[in-house]
XYZ file of C-alpha atoms in Angstrom:
489
model
C 0.261 -0.170 0.298
C 1.543 3.215 -0.836
C 0.854 6.459 0.879
C -0.229 9.443 -0.897
C 1.184 11.899 1.648
C 4.477 10.307 0.250
C 4.011 11.172 -3.602
C 4.388 8.114 -4.200
C 7.685 7.281 -3.146
C 9.166 5.300 -0.567
C 10.723 7.177 1.621
C 14.566 6.486 2.674
C 15.477 4.819 5.704
C 15.979 6.570 8.624
C 19.642 6.764 10.250
C 19.536 5.521 13.964
C 20.487 9.250 14.922
C 18.259 11.056 13.053
C 15.587 13.450 14.373
C 12.641 11.557 13.364
C 14.089 8.525 14.665
C 15.018 9.653 18.167
C 12.346 11.597 18.751
C 11.118 9.917 21.999
C 9.473 10.383 25.588
C 12.169 8.874 28.310
C 9.706 7.355 30.780
C 10.937 9.272 34.524
C 10.846 5.956 36.571
C 11.367 2.593 35.806
C 8.244 1.740 36.655
C 5.291 3.888 35.421
C 1.072 3.022 36.131
C -0.389 1.427 33.047
C -3.562 1.468 33.019
C -5.922 -2.161 32.199
C -8.295 -2.661 30.381
C -10.382 -3.824 33.199
C -9.692 -0.110 34.668
C -6.960 -1.498 36.951
C -3.840 0.295 37.905
C -1.590 -2.646 37.906
C 1.920 -1.788 37.176
C 4.059 -3.430 34.222
C 7.794 -3.347 34.528
C 8.581 -1.415 31.090
C 10.661 -3.841 28.760
C 12.953 -0.916 27.692
C 13.716 2.650 28.566
C 10.592 3.767 27.248
C 7.275 2.953 28.332
C 3.824 3.323 26.255
C 0.461 3.343 28.129
C -1.644 -0.045 27.142
C -4.772 -0.334 25.745
C -6.569 -4.310 24.919
C -9.010 -4.405 22.878
C -8.550 -7.897 21.813
C -9.794 -11.283 23.262
C -5.666 -12.295 24.501
C -4.029 -9.964 26.551
C -0.674 -9.995 25.550
C 1.684 -8.460 28.819
C 3.652 -5.804 27.609
C 4.357 -2.243 28.740
C 3.431 -1.063 24.722
C 0.658 0.324 23.174
C -1.660 -1.841 20.868
C -0.857 -0.251 17.942
C -0.663 -1.120 14.382
C 0.718 0.048 11.132
C 0.011 -0.921 6.832
C 2.758 -3.021 5.134
C 3.788 -4.034 2.070
C 2.586 -6.830 0.441
C 6.012 -8.587 1.105
C 6.501 -8.072 4.753
C 2.911 -9.756 5.279
C 3.594 -13.068 2.896
C 6.058 -13.662 6.478
C 3.635 -12.960 8.478
C 2.106 -16.331 8.806
C 5.373 -18.278 9.336
C 7.357 -16.269 10.983
C 6.236 -13.205 13.432
C 9.780 -12.498 15.037
C 11.013 -10.936 11.643
C 8.771 -8.032 10.812
C 10.247 -6.559 7.632
C 9.312 -2.740 9.030
C 12.022 -3.348 11.990
C 14.740 -3.410 8.463
C 13.674 -0.502 7.008
C 13.621 1.885 10.349
C 15.711 0.403 12.778
C 14.566 3.074 15.492
C 11.320 1.326 15.501
C 12.657 -2.253 17.240
C 11.446 0.099 20.127
C 8.019 -1.106 19.395
C 8.789 -4.783 18.573
C 6.686 -5.852 21.147
C 3.855 -3.903 19.668
C 4.165 -4.455 15.722
C 3.808 -8.015 17.233
C 0.739 -8.028 18.288
C -0.255 -5.835 15.239
C 0.939 -8.682 13.424
C -0.675 -11.216 15.867
C -4.200 -9.886 15.340
C -3.841 -9.793 11.854
C -3.203 -13.383 11.236
C -5.563 -14.424 14.273
C -8.251 -12.794 12.320
C -7.262 -13.953 8.512
C -7.434 -17.153 10.363
C -10.734 -16.979 11.316
C -12.056 -15.866 7.931
C -10.282 -19.087 6.667
C -12.060 -21.507 9.315
C -15.437 -20.039 9.063
C -15.611 -18.300 5.079
C -13.313 -20.928 3.370
C -10.515 -18.116 3.203
C -10.412 -14.361 2.463
C -11.019 -14.407 -1.026
C -14.160 -16.693 -0.476
C -15.061 -14.259 2.256
C -15.405 -11.322 -0.306
C -17.734 -13.011 -2.518
C -21.029 -11.585 -0.252
C -22.524 -9.450 -3.193
C -23.124 -13.186 -4.759
C -25.183 -13.769 -1.648
C -26.424 -10.973 -0.005
C -28.523 -8.614 -2.091
C -30.275 -9.723 -5.212
C -28.717 -12.433 -6.648
C -30.235 -15.023 -9.345
C -30.329 -18.575 -8.152
C -31.929 -21.903 -9.382
C -34.861 -19.990 -11.927
C -35.225 -17.470 -8.280
C -34.304 -14.413 -7.413
C -32.985 -14.102 -4.302
C -32.975 -11.378 -1.991
C -30.568 -11.488 2.477
C -30.573 -8.583 3.826
C -28.271 -9.067 7.905
C -30.800 -6.436 10.108
C -30.450 -9.080 13.171
C -32.197 -5.887 15.108
C -35.272 -5.934 12.658
C -38.392 -7.993 14.428
C -39.734 -8.483 10.727
C -38.855 -8.043 7.275
C -40.234 -7.493 3.374
C -38.958 -7.020 0.568
C -41.318 -3.987 -1.449
C -41.290 -2.415 -4.910
C -42.497 -2.443 -8.310
C -43.133 -6.057 -8.815
C -46.000 -6.019 -5.850
C -46.984 -2.868 -5.997
C -45.116 -1.489 -2.765
C -47.095 -4.226 -0.779
C -45.236 -7.160 0.870
C -47.502 -9.076 2.321
C -46.602 -11.439 0.286
C -43.407 -11.290 0.299
C -42.119 -11.653 4.008
C -38.825 -12.758 5.036
C -37.691 -15.296 7.263
C -34.222 -14.269 9.438
C -31.962 -17.164 10.670
C -29.488 -17.504 13.538
C -27.138 -14.977 12.337
C -29.400 -12.323 12.204
C -29.585 -12.618 8.137
C -33.041 -12.066 6.399
C -34.214 -13.942 3.197
C -36.681 -14.832 0.508
C -36.573 -16.829 -2.328
C -39.408 -15.464 -5.448
C -39.834 -17.934 -8.092
C -39.732 -17.285 -12.039
C -43.348 -15.633 -12.904
C -43.668 -17.271 -16.817
C -39.888 -17.528 -16.836
C -39.245 -13.823 -16.626
C -37.282 -12.459 -13.385
C -40.573 -12.020 -10.596
C -38.674 -8.380 -10.536
C -38.132 -6.956 -13.306
C -34.605 -5.655 -14.915
C -34.435 -2.149 -13.919
C -37.377 -2.389 -11.351
C -37.529 -0.121 -8.011
C -36.859 -2.182 -4.824
C -36.669 -1.697 -0.950
C -36.382 -3.879 2.051
C -39.337 -3.300 4.828
C -38.627 -3.978 8.233
C -40.386 -3.409 11.832
C -38.620 -1.803 14.345
C -38.274 -3.074 17.989
C -40.533 -0.026 18.712
C -42.809 -1.769 16.145
C -42.933 0.768 13.539
C -42.412 0.009 10.166
C -39.799 2.067 7.793
C -38.039 1.512 4.439
C -34.729 1.501 3.593
C -32.965 0.718 0.112
C -30.764 -2.697 0.605
C -27.481 -2.313 1.830
C -25.888 -4.556 -1.466
C -27.892 -2.838 -4.005
C -26.090 -2.398 -6.756
C -27.441 0.029 -8.380
C -30.057 3.208 -7.022
C -31.555 6.113 -8.887
C -33.720 9.127 -7.435
C -36.634 10.904 -9.559
C -35.413 13.983 -10.867
C -38.349 15.679 -11.275
C -39.332 15.722 -7.429
C -36.916 18.338 -5.516
C -35.386 16.510 -2.408
C -36.818 12.804 -3.354
C -34.479 10.444 -1.323
C -32.681 7.336 -3.512
C -34.736 4.508 -4.521
C -33.193 0.725 -4.818
C -33.165 -0.595 -8.551
C -32.306 -4.004 -8.853
C -30.273 -4.282 -11.872
C -30.705 -7.887 -13.787
C -30.217 -6.781 -17.725
C -30.313 -9.557 -20.186
C -27.194 -10.663 -21.359
C -27.492 -8.297 -24.798
C -27.273 -5.607 -22.730
C -24.645 -5.936 -20.595
C -21.345 -4.537 -21.495
C -19.162 -6.527 -22.067
C -14.811 -6.183 -21.687
C -13.035 -6.162 -24.962
C -9.418 -4.935 -23.725
C -7.097 -6.508 -21.227
C -5.872 -4.614 -18.281
C -2.861 -2.510 -19.367
C 0.661 -3.677 -17.655
C 0.837 -1.382 -14.103
C 3.168 1.456 -14.449
C 6.405 1.114 -12.650
C 6.469 5.335 -12.252
C 2.370 6.143 -12.291
C 1.572 9.649 -13.445
C -2.235 10.321 -12.226
C -4.171 12.031 -13.592
C -7.752 12.877 -10.651
C -10.567 13.117 -12.104
C -14.405 13.747 -11.161
C -16.495 12.345 -14.275
C -19.737 15.045 -13.228
C -17.626 18.218 -13.721
C -15.625 17.313 -16.715
C -18.318 18.790 -19.126
C -17.668 22.282 -21.005
C -20.947 22.851 -20.072
C -22.907 23.401 -16.930
C -24.433 20.058 -16.276
C -23.664 17.049 -14.980
C -21.175 14.580 -17.520
C -22.037 10.967 -18.353
C -19.604 8.179 -18.315
C -20.068 7.524 -21.863
C -19.063 11.391 -22.730
C -15.818 10.927 -20.118
C -14.408 7.893 -21.818
C -14.858 9.342 -25.082
C -13.627 13.194 -24.641
C -11.721 13.479 -21.926
C -9.693 10.174 -21.618
C -8.022 10.797 -24.606
C -6.772 14.073 -23.658
C -5.581 12.677 -20.741
C -3.674 9.920 -22.270
C -2.219 12.708 -25.002
C -0.985 14.680 -21.834
C 1.229 11.174 -21.273
C -0.574 10.172 -18.337
C -0.828 6.927 -17.321
C -3.369 6.294 -14.964
C -6.486 7.963 -14.135
C -8.101 8.063 -10.738
C -11.979 8.343 -10.372
C -13.526 10.345 -7.760
C -17.441 10.159 -7.162
C -17.712 6.761 -8.910
C -20.060 5.380 -5.589
C -23.295 6.670 -5.520
C -23.994 9.139 -3.151
C -27.074 11.148 -2.647
C -25.094 14.477 -1.823
C -23.864 15.837 -5.178
C -21.671 18.435 -3.113
C -19.689 15.420 -1.151
C -17.897 15.041 -3.804
C -18.433 11.715 -3.128
C -17.333 11.345 0.214
C -20.315 10.951 1.724
C -21.240 7.345 0.459
C -24.721 6.583 0.753
C -25.156 3.098 -1.417
C -21.593 1.403 -1.804
C -22.310 -1.121 -4.563
C -24.527 0.886 -6.538
C -22.447 3.200 -9.368
C -23.390 7.174 -9.198
C -26.267 7.088 -10.866
C -26.193 10.847 -12.229
C -23.566 10.024 -14.438
C -25.195 6.660 -15.947
C -25.435 3.065 -15.255
C -23.301 0.182 -14.092
C -23.050 -0.525 -18.136
C -21.621 3.135 -18.718
C -18.935 3.161 -16.502
C -17.616 -1.056 -17.536
C -17.574 1.366 -20.893
C -15.694 4.060 -19.523
C -12.917 1.454 -17.694
C -12.546 -0.793 -20.960
C -11.909 2.629 -22.952
C -9.314 3.353 -20.424
C -7.388 0.431 -20.942
C -8.007 0.444 -24.417
C -5.292 3.858 -24.296
C -3.146 2.268 -21.576
C -4.558 3.975 -18.877
C -5.066 2.099 -15.471
C -7.853 3.376 -13.400
C -8.132 3.543 -9.754
C -11.305 3.862 -7.569
C -11.417 6.778 -5.152
C -12.679 4.641 -2.455
C -13.906 5.594 0.963
C -14.238 3.197 4.107
C -13.515 5.494 6.665
C -16.722 6.449 7.188
C -20.637 6.250 5.063
C -23.397 9.094 5.101
C -25.706 9.934 7.572
C -28.219 9.674 5.708
C -31.016 7.718 6.941
C -33.938 7.180 4.303
C -31.511 6.057 0.860
C -27.706 5.525 3.709
C -26.536 2.400 5.139
C -26.821 4.047 8.959
C -30.986 3.571 7.957
C -30.305 0.118 9.095
C -28.910 1.620 12.461
C -31.771 1.613 14.679
C -30.471 1.875 18.186
C -29.097 -1.477 18.003
C -25.841 -2.679 20.299
C -22.710 -2.273 18.630
C -22.451 -6.425 17.134
C -25.798 -6.088 15.229
C -24.882 -2.880 13.598
C -22.738 -1.727 10.507
C -20.881 1.304 13.150
C -19.715 1.758 16.199
C -22.646 3.093 19.022
C -22.431 6.292 20.590
C -20.190 8.933 19.833
C -17.345 6.373 19.167
C -20.121 6.278 15.645
C -20.114 9.129 14.565
C -17.479 11.611 13.337
C -18.004 15.176 14.390
C -16.606 17.487 11.493
C -17.875 14.933 8.564
C -20.912 14.858 10.086
C -20.859 11.055 9.027
C -20.794 7.613 10.745
C -17.905 5.853 11.455
C -17.846 1.919 10.593
C -17.020 -0.898 13.780
C -14.510 -2.847 11.328
C -14.687 -5.247 14.796
C -17.822 -6.238 13.448
C -17.939 -9.772 11.353
C -20.367 -8.748 8.806
C -18.927 -5.132 8.345
C -15.647 -7.051 7.239
C -17.302 -9.306 5.120
C -19.071 -5.506 3.129
C -16.634 -3.978 3.360
C -13.856 -6.133 1.819
C -16.827 -7.595 -0.876
C -17.105 -4.192 -1.658
C -13.640 -3.686 -2.850
C -13.477 -7.626 -5.022
C -16.727 -6.240 -6.541
C -15.294 -3.199 -8.305
C -12.446 -4.947 -8.884
C -13.698 -7.874 -10.851
C -17.141 -6.231 -12.162
C -15.809 -3.413 -13.476
C -11.992 -4.320 -13.726
C -10.632 -1.482 -11.719
C -6.914 -1.675 -10.687
C -6.767 -0.412 -8.271
C -7.515 1.700 -4.844
C -7.153 5.112 -2.819
C -8.644 4.933 0.111
C -10.143 8.290 1.582
C -9.196 9.735 4.923
C -6.903 7.014 5.745
C -5.818 8.772 8.888
C -8.983 8.967 10.368
C -8.930 5.198 10.263
C -6.105 5.393 12.014
C -6.535 6.730 15.475
C -9.161 6.610 17.557
C -9.149 11.014 17.384
C -9.043 10.441 13.649
C -6.755 13.445 13.484
C -9.012 16.122 14.799
C -6.938 19.251 16.674
C -4.135 16.801 16.013
C -0.841 18.651 14.768
C 1.552 15.132 14.044
C 5.269 16.352 14.443
C 6.561 12.632 14.009
C 6.993 11.578 17.603
C 6.652 8.130 17.105
C 4.631 8.258 20.398
C 2.010 9.802 17.832
C 1.301 6.840 16.148
C 2.352 4.267 17.797
C 0.184 4.362 21.358
C -3.360 4.013 22.790
C -5.353 6.284 19.830
C -4.359 3.903 17.488
C -7.450 1.861 16.008
C -6.488 -1.815 15.850
C -9.022 -2.423 14.490
C -9.073 -0.131 11.232
C -5.772 -1.419 10.676
C -6.530 -4.834 10.925
C -9.376 -3.743 8.220
C -6.764 -2.800 6.133
C -4.388 -4.904 6.423
C -6.768 -7.473 5.288
C -8.324 -5.347 2.468
C -4.272 -4.600 1.159
C -3.738 -8.483 1.327
C -7.335 -9.320 -0.630
C -6.412 -7.105 -3.439
C -2.952 -8.478 -4.382
C -4.176 -11.429 -4.375
C -6.492 -10.672 -6.589
C -5.327 -8.491 -8.541
C -0.738 -8.836 -8.227
C -0.233 -5.815 -9.637
C -2.968 -3.404 -8.325
C -1.914 0.028 -7.209
C -3.425 0.845 -3.675
C -2.675 4.058 -2.152
C -3.710 4.963 1.395
C -4.005 8.853 2.326
C -3.210 9.676 5.596
C -1.706 13.381 6.578
C -0.722 12.401 9.588
C 2.520 10.633 8.265
C 1.983 7.166 10.022
C 5.749 5.491 9.290
C 5.276 2.272 7.218
C 2.209 3.213 6.108
C 3.077 3.050 2.530
C 6.269 1.584 0.800
C 6.688 0.452 -2.922
C 6.806 -3.390 -2.898
C 10.640 -4.113 -2.868
């Protein structure tokens, strides 16, 4: 994973006597009280001359005097994790990190343990990331099967144009994992839910009130342009074979030195209107190529109801932004880019989500526990500056949702990689708010680090490179965390 704050170039190794490598704070005593998970004040001996507060958010308690924290590594480092927990490649780059060795071991342990759990219960990380073939709307044996994870719902129905928005005959069943499902047989040889028809998930909250929401895994969503302020509707997207776009060109080779053109499709028109994917492909991509760029980074591709957010307040994670066209139109754009020798990166937003209720993922939060929600509960679940919701990366189904989202865009649309937006907010519990990062290692490796989020990013990086070894993966970070971005050596 590359750090965008480093200009896509690997940082030179730091010398032992560099200012950044020696800017530590020493303990003033041999022993220092360390906060325990239970709130106690048991004293732990610091294993070195430096002492750090301990915070454990994992089932296994590790007895050492370092904060539980983590940083991203390149793929070459991660491939050795399962075999040898002692050889952490990052330490060979900067000897100044040696004092944090126990802390990195713990980070690696969290990553390895989570990966093993997924392998044991889901058949592997890549299989786990095929959630879009199970959840949402899918064709199975002459039927449409719809599944939705909503453990807090008391009852559920599927409604839409196909049943006149009356779900009384399309009630769903819930399994022990909180997944609702329904199988709707074809009618007269055709899908019971027609292609390009509107659908919604209707469920009853604990207080007996029924609400309608856009399915979390829906692959297309639209809004009536004639109705100002109207909420989005989910749309079942299952075009016949004759209407599906077929890719004609292979992915171009990964450039050794990427020259990236960042683009917002909607803003690219010379006229005062939202541009389309096909117009961008035909009119803008050739100009980008003519100016010697070899990579295009697309902003605002994932559906977002608030256009002024520039795509950063995502409402529907598996749907393309309908303002510029439908899924087949976006495929045309990417195929056209590949024909010109341009790699295409997606600006992916997994650091937060829109707080919209009627047309966003936040609509599934009805006051349930964090184990039954996509987001953290209480204040931890909100970003005060962005006015958005924050994912609970420790939740099994959240991991499935986000990792599947990456695989969906890689395989269905042939993106060549991702720029992860807002990574600084993910890395720290304080989200970088009111922080002036100085380069002191304690700012990166302390109790402020969100280890759950970092483990997710490590899993994501591993998954992406397993699916597409030559993928370009960029982390947008403004803190300068050590080890976040490096070229694979």
